[in-house]
Amino acid sequence: EQSDLMEEKFPGRTNPPPERMFTPVNQVRLTNVAIVRLKKKGKRFEIACYKNKVISWRNKVEKDIDEVLQAHSVFTNVSKGTLAKNKDLDRCFGTTDQTEVCKMILESGQLQVSQKERKAEAEKTLHEIATIVADKCINTDNNLPFPISIIQTAMKELKFSLKPNRGAKQQALELIPDLKKQLPIERAQMRIRLGIPEKNAKDVKKAVTPLLSTTENENWDFDYELTARIDPGAYRSISDLVSASTKGRGNVEILDCKVQDITKTIDD
């Protein structure tokens, strides 16, 4: 009798239809996410981000929060899709604004990645750091760039360890002084051009000359123009000096600061 009734309601079927699947209102299903987790006042909070965007946000490369967050929601468990309660957000963060709390977690939370992903990302970052160092430094014995492999070997000998909350460029610049223990290495000189109003030219030239390594070209037609090479550490002092001496009317332009450009000049 039940089979006849089912056949009448659902032609071709003799078993009841399965129960309709549904997602509770306090749950959100997300896939292919990078999870950032923060524990605060005994509570666990998580946010769902796009892969590879968390580090970009922390390094100030990505500035659009919509490009980072998969959802402007705070979870207690992203995998299960369970949302955090407003009362817990208010107690732990002082606000129930989901986006603002997401930003706090994004800034201070721990990025959850698999061991395989962590290893691959670390290897990529180490190679990037070595490449930056090779790009910005020279071998003082021959004024030529170091192969990236030599930099990587020296990093291993120094037992260099990554700082997850710092960008590759910053870590590369911090690494250079330590590499001097292993290699005859120095920062490649920076090539700059100064443009100075005529009435300030003599005073500015006298002031900046001690900061220059070599002068390549000077032009006194109308305004004063100077092309020179400097140690990268002197750039800020020269820029501030030119700005102050000319009341902002002068300028300092970076022409290049890479080893490739310097070796090209040497070869020529």
Tab-separated table of C-alpha atoms in Angstrom:
chain	number	residue	atom	x	y	z
A	1	GLU	CA	0.000	0.000	0.000
A	2	GLN	CA	2.855	2.362	0.882
A	3	SER	CA	4.597	1.489	-2.397
A	4	ASP	CA	1.414	2.276	-4.332
A	5	LEU	CA	1.123	5.597	-2.520
A	6	MET	CA	4.768	6.463	-3.306
A	7	GLU	CA	4.265	5.532	-6.951
A	8	GLU	CA	1.275	7.877	-7.071
A	9	LYS	CA	3.158	10.818	-5.484
A	10	PHE	CA	6.536	10.162	-7.075
A	11	PRO	CA	6.191	8.245	-10.363
A	12	GLY	CA	8.978	5.735	-10.920
A	13	ARG	CA	10.050	5.735	-7.231
A	14	THR	CA	9.150	3.249	-4.542
A	15	ASN	CA	11.294	4.691	-1.709
A	16	PRO	CA	10.725	7.985	0.107
A	17	PRO	CA	12.821	10.908	-1.197
A	18	PRO	CA	15.904	11.670	0.880
A	19	GLU	CA	15.657	14.479	3.365
A	20	ARG	CA	16.547	17.873	1.888
A	21	MET	CA	20.100	18.924	2.810
A	22	PHE	CA	20.438	22.392	4.289
A	23	THR	CA	23.098	24.598	5.856
A	24	PRO	CA	22.144	26.126	9.222
A	25	VAL	CA	21.864	29.906	9.245
A	26	ASN	CA	24.948	30.207	11.469
A	27	GLN	CA	27.104	28.208	9.059
A	28	VAL	CA	28.856	29.194	5.838
A	29	ARG	CA	30.535	26.736	3.482
A	30	LEU	CA	33.797	27.843	1.868
A	31	THR	CA	36.354	25.940	-0.186
A	32	ASN	CA	39.988	26.384	-1.224
A	33	VAL	CA	40.695	28.863	1.567
A	34	ALA	CA	43.691	30.046	3.522
A	35	ILE	CA	42.722	30.184	7.200
A	36	VAL	CA	44.102	32.732	9.658
A	37	ARG	CA	43.507	31.797	13.291
A	38	LEU	CA	43.715	33.849	16.478
A	39	LYS	CA	43.100	32.687	20.034
A	40	LYS	CA	41.991	35.393	22.439
A	41	LYS	CA	40.564	35.265	25.952
A	42	GLY	CA	40.091	31.521	25.682
A	43	LYS	CA	38.180	31.738	22.392
A	44	ARG	CA	39.265	30.660	18.916
A	45	PHE	CA	38.530	32.903	15.962
A	46	GLU	CA	39.218	32.216	12.297
A	47	ILE	CA	38.854	34.094	9.024
A	48	ALA	CA	38.761	32.733	5.474
A	49	CYS	CA	41.192	34.329	3.028
A	50	TYR	CA	42.297	33.810	-0.545
A	51	LYS	CA	45.521	31.883	-0.904
A	52	ASN	CA	48.696	33.966	-1.323
A	53	LYS	CA	46.899	37.158	-0.284
A	54	VAL	CA	47.594	37.125	3.464
A	55	ILE	CA	51.324	37.831	3.102
A	56	SER	CA	50.633	40.455	0.427
A	57	TRP	CA	48.316	42.253	2.860
A	58	ARG	CA	50.837	42.074	5.697
A	59	ASN	CA	53.582	43.397	3.429
A	60	LYS	CA	51.337	46.336	2.400
A	61	VAL	CA	51.377	45.131	-1.219
A	62	GLU	CA	47.658	44.341	-1.296
A	63	LYS	CA	45.524	47.182	0.091
A	64	ASP	CA	42.026	46.050	-0.941
A	65	ILE	CA	40.536	43.947	1.854
A	66	ASP	CA	38.006	42.466	-0.595
A	67	GLU	CA	40.917	40.872	-2.471
A	68	VAL	CA	42.067	39.187	0.745
A	69	LEU	CA	38.899	37.996	2.492
A	70	GLN	CA	36.686	35.304	1.032
A	71	ALA	CA	33.978	36.427	3.445
A	72	HIS	CA	33.648	39.449	5.722
A	73	SER	CA	32.760	37.063	8.535
A	74	VAL	CA	34.482	35.801	11.655
A	75	PHE	CA	34.298	32.075	12.353
A	76	THR	CA	35.046	29.813	15.245
A	77	ASN	CA	35.709	27.066	12.709
A	78	VAL	CA	36.066	27.847	9.008
A	79	SER	CA	36.145	24.185	7.988
A	80	LYS	CA	32.750	23.570	9.603
A	81	GLY	CA	31.438	26.983	8.582
A	82	THR	CA	30.536	27.930	12.158
A	83	LEU	CA	30.300	31.667	12.709
A	84	ALA	CA	31.492	33.427	15.861
A	85	LYS	CA	28.908	34.971	18.183
A	86	ASN	CA	28.645	38.748	18.379
A	87	LYS	CA	28.902	38.709	22.162
A	88	ASP	CA	32.274	36.936	21.911
A	89	LEU	CA	33.507	39.436	19.314
A	90	ASP	CA	32.488	42.346	21.506
A	91	ARG	CA	34.145	40.844	24.596
A	92	CYS	CA	37.392	39.941	22.816
A	93	PHE	CA	37.783	42.742	20.269
A	94	GLY	CA	35.621	45.559	21.594
A	95	THR	CA	33.458	45.636	18.474
A	96	THR	CA	31.010	43.511	16.525
A	97	ASP	CA	32.046	45.004	13.180
A	98	GLN	CA	32.945	41.840	11.267
A	99	THR	CA	35.317	43.541	8.792
A	100	GLU	CA	37.225	45.364	11.513
A	101	VAL	CA	37.644	42.163	13.510
A	102	CYS	CA	38.785	40.397	10.337
A	103	LYS	CA	41.510	43.028	9.933
A	104	MET	CA	42.660	42.507	13.534
A	105	ILE	CA	42.861	38.754	13.032
A	106	LEU	CA	44.575	39.230	9.678
A	107	GLU	CA	47.223	41.386	11.346
A	108	SER	CA	47.960	39.258	14.410
A	109	GLY	CA	46.651	35.777	13.652
A	110	GLN	CA	48.559	32.707	12.556
A	111	LEU	CA	48.241	31.572	8.960
A	112	GLN	CA	47.239	27.920	8.842
A	113	VAL	CA	48.968	26.002	6.057
A	114	SER	CA	49.824	22.369	5.443
A	115	GLN	CA	53.394	21.180	5.939
A	116	LYS	CA	53.780	20.729	2.175
A	117	GLU	CA	52.508	24.256	1.460
A	118	ARG	CA	54.703	25.704	4.215
A	119	LYS	CA	57.812	24.025	2.802
A	120	ALA	CA	57.075	25.159	-0.755
A	121	GLU	CA	56.411	28.741	0.358
A	122	ALA	CA	59.589	28.798	2.453
A	123	GLU	CA	61.699	27.564	-0.460
A	124	LYS	CA	60.143	30.188	-2.734
A	125	THR	CA	60.835	32.986	-0.244
A	126	LEU	CA	64.421	31.838	0.386
A	127	HIS	CA	65.081	31.873	-3.359
A	128	GLU	CA	63.505	35.324	-3.649
A	129	ILE	CA	65.715	36.652	-0.838
A	130	ALA	CA	68.851	35.196	-2.451
A	131	THR	CA	67.848	36.722	-5.790
A	132	ILE	CA	67.375	40.174	-4.246
A	133	VAL	CA	70.782	39.984	-2.557
A	134	ALA	CA	72.472	38.887	-5.802
A	135	ASP	CA	70.673	41.701	-7.608
A	136	LYS	CA	71.777	44.401	-5.179
A	137	CYS	CA	75.306	43.323	-4.241
A	138	ILE	CA	78.697	42.722	-5.827
A	139	ASN	CA	81.724	40.570	-5.123
A	140	THR	CA	84.329	43.119	-3.975
A	141	ASP	CA	87.139	40.913	-5.288
A	142	ASN	CA	86.081	41.332	-8.938
A	143	ASN	CA	83.164	43.835	-8.931
A	144	LEU	CA	80.905	41.166	-10.446
A	145	PRO	CA	77.605	39.788	-9.164
A	146	PHE	CA	77.442	36.605	-7.106
A	147	PRO	CA	75.569	33.628	-8.571
A	148	ILE	CA	72.347	33.045	-6.663
A	149	SER	CA	73.573	29.555	-5.705
A	150	ILE	CA	76.545	31.064	-3.827
A	151	ILE	CA	74.216	33.325	-1.847
A	152	GLN	CA	71.958	30.356	-1.043
A	153	THR	CA	74.931	28.279	0.172
A	154	ALA	CA	76.084	31.119	2.417
A	155	MET	CA	72.569	31.468	3.820
A	156	LYS	CA	72.587	27.780	4.768
A	157	GLU	CA	76.003	28.107	6.405
A	158	LEU	CA	74.703	31.048	8.409
A	159	LYS	CA	71.627	28.964	9.333
A	160	PHE	CA	69.446	31.800	8.085
A	161	SER	CA	65.839	31.477	9.209
A	162	LEU	CA	62.824	33.214	7.708
A	163	LYS	CA	60.805	35.838	9.564
A	164	PRO	CA	57.205	35.140	8.461
A	165	ASN	CA	55.883	38.646	9.145
A	166	ARG	CA	58.581	40.408	7.106
A	167	GLY	CA	58.839	40.786	3.358
A	168	ALA	CA	61.570	39.223	1.238
A	169	LYS	CA	63.163	42.580	0.423
A	170	GLN	CA	63.436	43.627	4.060
A	171	GLN	CA	64.915	40.272	5.036
A	172	ALA	CA	67.380	40.456	2.135
A	173	LEU	CA	68.656	43.870	3.234
A	174	GLU	CA	68.982	42.673	6.829
A	175	LEU	CA	70.877	39.592	5.642
A	176	ILE	CA	73.637	41.458	3.767
A	177	PRO	CA	75.680	42.456	6.888
A	178	ASP	CA	75.676	38.818	8.057
A	179	LEU	CA	76.780	37.595	4.625
A	180	LYS	CA	79.948	39.665	5.009
A	181	LYS	CA	81.097	37.014	7.495
A	182	GLN	CA	81.076	34.477	4.677
A	183	LEU	CA	81.653	36.442	1.476
A	184	PRO	CA	83.509	39.519	0.130
A	185	ILE	CA	80.181	41.250	-0.479
A	186	GLU	CA	79.011	44.864	-0.563
A	187	ARG	CA	75.904	46.715	-1.718
A	188	ALA	CA	76.149	47.785	-5.341
A	189	GLN	CA	76.382	51.532	-5.709
A	190	MET	CA	73.334	53.536	-6.674
A	191	ARG	CA	73.363	55.786	-9.738
A	192	ILE	CA	71.496	59.065	-9.299
A	193	ARG	CA	70.821	62.340	-11.102
A	194	LEU	CA	70.421	65.653	-9.272
A	195	GLY	CA	68.550	68.605	-10.747
A	196	ILE	CA	69.255	71.853	-8.876
A	197	PRO	CA	68.029	75.412	-9.589
A	198	GLU	CA	70.916	77.620	-10.728
A	199	LYS	CA	70.845	79.916	-7.709
A	200	ASN	CA	71.300	76.954	-5.302
A	201	ALA	CA	73.737	74.969	-7.441
A	202	LYS	CA	77.092	75.943	-5.901
A	203	ASP	CA	75.943	75.513	-2.311
A	204	VAL	CA	74.283	72.145	-3.010
A	205	LYS	CA	77.300	70.831	-4.940
A	206	LYS	CA	79.619	71.726	-2.082
A	207	ALA	CA	77.332	70.030	0.435
A	208	VAL	CA	76.716	66.779	-1.490
A	209	THR	CA	80.216	66.214	-2.880
A	210	PRO	CA	81.499	64.426	0.281
A	211	LEU	CA	78.551	61.987	-0.039
A	212	LEU	CA	79.326	61.014	-3.645
A	213	SER	CA	81.470	58.011	-4.575
A	214	THR	CA	82.113	59.074	-8.172
A	215	THR	CA	80.873	61.895	-10.391
A	216	GLU	CA	79.970	60.830	-13.927
A	217	ASN	CA	78.674	64.023	-15.488
A	218	GLU	CA	77.955	67.670	-14.697
A	219	ASN	CA	75.896	70.108	-16.756
A	220	TRP	CA	75.765	73.823	-15.871
A	221	ASP	CA	73.411	74.903	-18.679
A	222	PHE	CA	70.560	76.812	-17.041
A	223	ASP	CA	69.914	74.625	-13.968
A	224	TYR	CA	72.674	72.450	-12.529
A	225	GLU	CA	72.491	68.736	-13.338
A	226	LEU	CA	74.768	66.129	-11.788
A	227	THR	CA	74.971	62.378	-12.463
A	228	ALA	CA	76.890	60.338	-9.884
A	229	ARG	CA	77.230	57.048	-8.039
A	230	ILE	CA	76.678	56.799	-4.296
A	231	ASP	CA	76.496	54.211	-1.546
A	232	PRO	CA	72.787	53.343	-1.065
A	233	GLY	CA	72.984	54.445	2.560
A	234	ALA	CA	73.777	58.005	1.469
A	235	TYR	CA	70.636	58.436	-0.614
A	236	ARG	CA	68.371	59.639	2.206
A	237	SER	CA	70.905	62.252	3.348
A	238	ILE	CA	71.371	63.579	-0.197
A	239	SER	CA	67.627	63.681	-0.842
A	240	ASP	CA	66.937	65.548	2.417
A	241	LEU	CA	69.810	67.951	1.782
A	242	VAL	CA	68.625	68.809	-1.742
A	243	SER	CA	65.033	69.267	-0.580
A	244	ALA	CA	66.003	71.542	2.309
A	245	SER	CA	68.564	73.592	0.347
A	246	THR	CA	66.225	74.252	-2.595
A	247	LYS	CA	62.969	74.452	-0.591
A	248	GLY	CA	61.606	71.493	-2.554
A	249	ARG	CA	62.482	72.860	-6.003
A	250	GLY	CA	65.400	70.483	-6.573
A	251	ASN	CA	65.069	66.775	-7.260
A	252	VAL	CA	67.017	63.537	-6.886
A	253	GLU	CA	66.270	60.779	-9.382
A	254	ILE	CA	67.409	57.171	-9.010
A	255	LEU	CA	68.714	55.955	-12.364
A	256	ASP	CA	69.613	52.443	-11.266
A	257	CYS	CA	70.764	50.480	-8.251
A	258	LYS	CA	71.172	46.973	-9.638
A	259	VAL	CA	74.288	44.908	-10.157
A	260	GLN	CA	73.322	44.133	-13.766
A	261	ASP	CA	73.520	47.798	-14.683
A	262	ILE	CA	76.857	48.236	-12.950
A	263	THR	CA	78.477	45.211	-14.610
A	264	LYS	CA	77.182	46.460	-17.969
A	265	THR	CA	79.037	49.722	-17.387
A	266	ILE	CA	82.186	47.820	-16.406
A	267	ASP	CA	81.997	45.627	-19.495
A	268	ASP	CA	81.510	48.659	-21.733
